[in-house]
């Protein structure tokens, strides 16, 4: 896992910062999938199934960019707004089945350091 954070104070407004970060990680673990089907044919049930398991390597990246405001009178408090993107590759990739996961959108955050 690695992470890079960057921030730059905006001089025109005390307590306002442009911020961004990038995270990268690689997970290694086991993926298992099971498939089953049943049909009623000619007065009898027919069914079958398939189980498969394998070790998977899942790279992950997350990036966000935005602005953070820390009121000068209450520096332990912060308000942030920005945009976030995260993607996980090969989350459900096994045999001929594939799956990736991603999300993105606007984020708002309130922080209180104590």
Coordinates of C-alpha atoms in Angstrom, one line a residue:
X1 CA 0.0 0.0 0.0
X2 CA 1.2 3.4 -0.8
X3 CA -0.3 6.9 -0.5
X4 CA 0.7 10.4 -1.6
X5 CA -1.0 13.5 -0.1
X6 CA -0.6 17.0 -1.3
X7 CA -2.1 20.3 -0.1
X8 CA -1.5 23.9 -0.9
X9 CA -2.8 26.9 1.1
X10 CA -4.8 29.4 -0.9
X11 CA -3.4 32.7 0.3
X12 CA -6.5 34.8 -0.5
X13 CA -8.6 33.0 2.2
X14 CA -7.0 32.0 5.5
X15 CA -7.7 28.4 6.3
X16 CA -8.6 27.4 2.8
X17 CA -6.5 24.6 1.1
X18 CA -6.5 22.8 -2.3
X19 CA -6.0 19.1 -1.5
X20 CA -5.5 15.9 -3.3
X21 CA -4.4 12.3 -2.7
X22 CA -3.6 9.1 -4.5
X23 CA -3.7 5.6 -3.0
X24 CA -2.4 2.4 -4.5
X25 CA -2.6 -1.1 -3.1
X26 CA -2.5 -4.7 -4.1
X27 CA -4.5 -7.4 -2.3
X28 CA -3.8 -11.1 -2.7
X29 CA -6.4 -13.6 -1.6
X30 CA -8.8 -16.4 -2.5
X31 CA -11.8 -16.1 -4.8
X32 CA -14.5 -18.8 -4.8
X33 CA -17.6 -19.0 -7.0
X34 CA -20.4 -21.5 -7.1
X35 CA -22.9 -21.9 -9.9
X36 CA -26.0 -24.2 -9.9
X37 CA -29.0 -24.8 -12.1
X38 CA -32.1 -26.9 -12.0
X39 CA -34.7 -27.8 -14.6
X40 CA -37.9 -29.8 -14.6
X41 CA -37.8 -32.0 -17.7
X42 CA -40.2 -34.8 -18.6
X43 CA -41.5 -35.1 -15.0
X44 CA -38.1 -35.2 -13.3
X45 CA -35.8 -32.6 -11.9
X46 CA -32.4 -32.3 -13.4
X47 CA -29.7 -30.3 -11.7
X48 CA -26.0 -29.6 -11.9
X49 CA -23.4 -27.3 -10.4
X50 CA -19.9 -26.0 -10.6
X51 CA -17.5 -24.8 -7.9
X52 CA -14.2 -23.1 -8.7
X53 CA -11.6 -21.4 -6.4
X54 CA -8.3 -19.7 -7.1
X55 CA -5.9 -17.1 -5.7
X56 CA -6.4 -13.6 -7.1
X57 CA -4.3 -10.5 -7.2
X58 CA -6.4 -7.3 -7.0
X59 CA -4.8 -3.9 -7.7
X60 CA -6.6 -0.9 -6.3
X61 CA -6.3 2.8 -7.0
X62 CA -8.1 5.7 -5.3
X63 CA -7.7 9.4 -6.1
X64 CA -9.5 12.5 -4.7
X65 CA -9.2 16.2 -5.3
X66 CA -10.9 19.1 -3.6
X67 CA -10.8 21.9 -1.1
X68 CA -10.6 21.9 2.7
X69 CA -11.4 24.7 5.0
X70 CA -10.0 24.8 8.5
X71 CA -11.4 27.8 10.4
X72 CA -8.4 29.7 11.9
X73 CA -10.2 30.1 15.2
X74 CA -10.9 26.3 15.4
X75 CA -8.0 24.6 13.6
X76 CA -9.1 21.1 14.9
X77 CA -12.2 21.3 12.7
X78 CA -12.3 20.9 9.0
X79 CA -14.8 20.9 6.1
X80 CA -14.0 19.3 2.8
X81 CA -15.7 19.0 -0.6
X82 CA -14.3 17.3 -3.7
X83 CA -14.4 14.5 -6.1
X84 CA -13.3 10.9 -5.5
X85 CA -12.6 8.0 -7.9
X86 CA -11.7 4.4 -6.9
X87 CA -11.3 1.2 -8.9
X88 CA -10.6 -2.4 -7.9
X89 CA -9.5 -4.7 -10.8
X90 CA -10.0 -8.5 -10.9
X91 CA -12.3 -8.6 -7.8
X92 CA -14.3 -11.5 -9.2
X93 CA -12.1 -12.7 -12.0
X94 CA -12.0 -16.5 -12.0
X95 CA -11.9 -18.9 -14.9
X96 CA -14.0 -17.2 -17.6
X97 CA -16.0 -15.0 -15.2
X98 CA -14.7 -11.4 -14.7
X99 CA -15.6 -8.6 -12.4
X100 CA -14.2 -5.1 -11.6
X101 CA -15.5 -2.6 -9.1
X102 CA -15.4 1.1 -9.3
X103 CA -17.1 4.1 -7.9
X104 CA -16.8 7.9 -8.4
X105 CA -18.6 11.0 -7.3
X106 CA -18.8 14.1 -5.2
X107 CA -17.7 13.8 -1.6
X108 CA -18.3 16.0 1.4
X109 CA -16.5 15.4 4.7
X110 CA -16.5 17.0 8.2
X111 CA -13.5 16.3 10.5
X112 CA -12.8 17.0 14.1
X113 CA -9.3 16.2 15.5
X114 CA -9.1 15.5 19.2

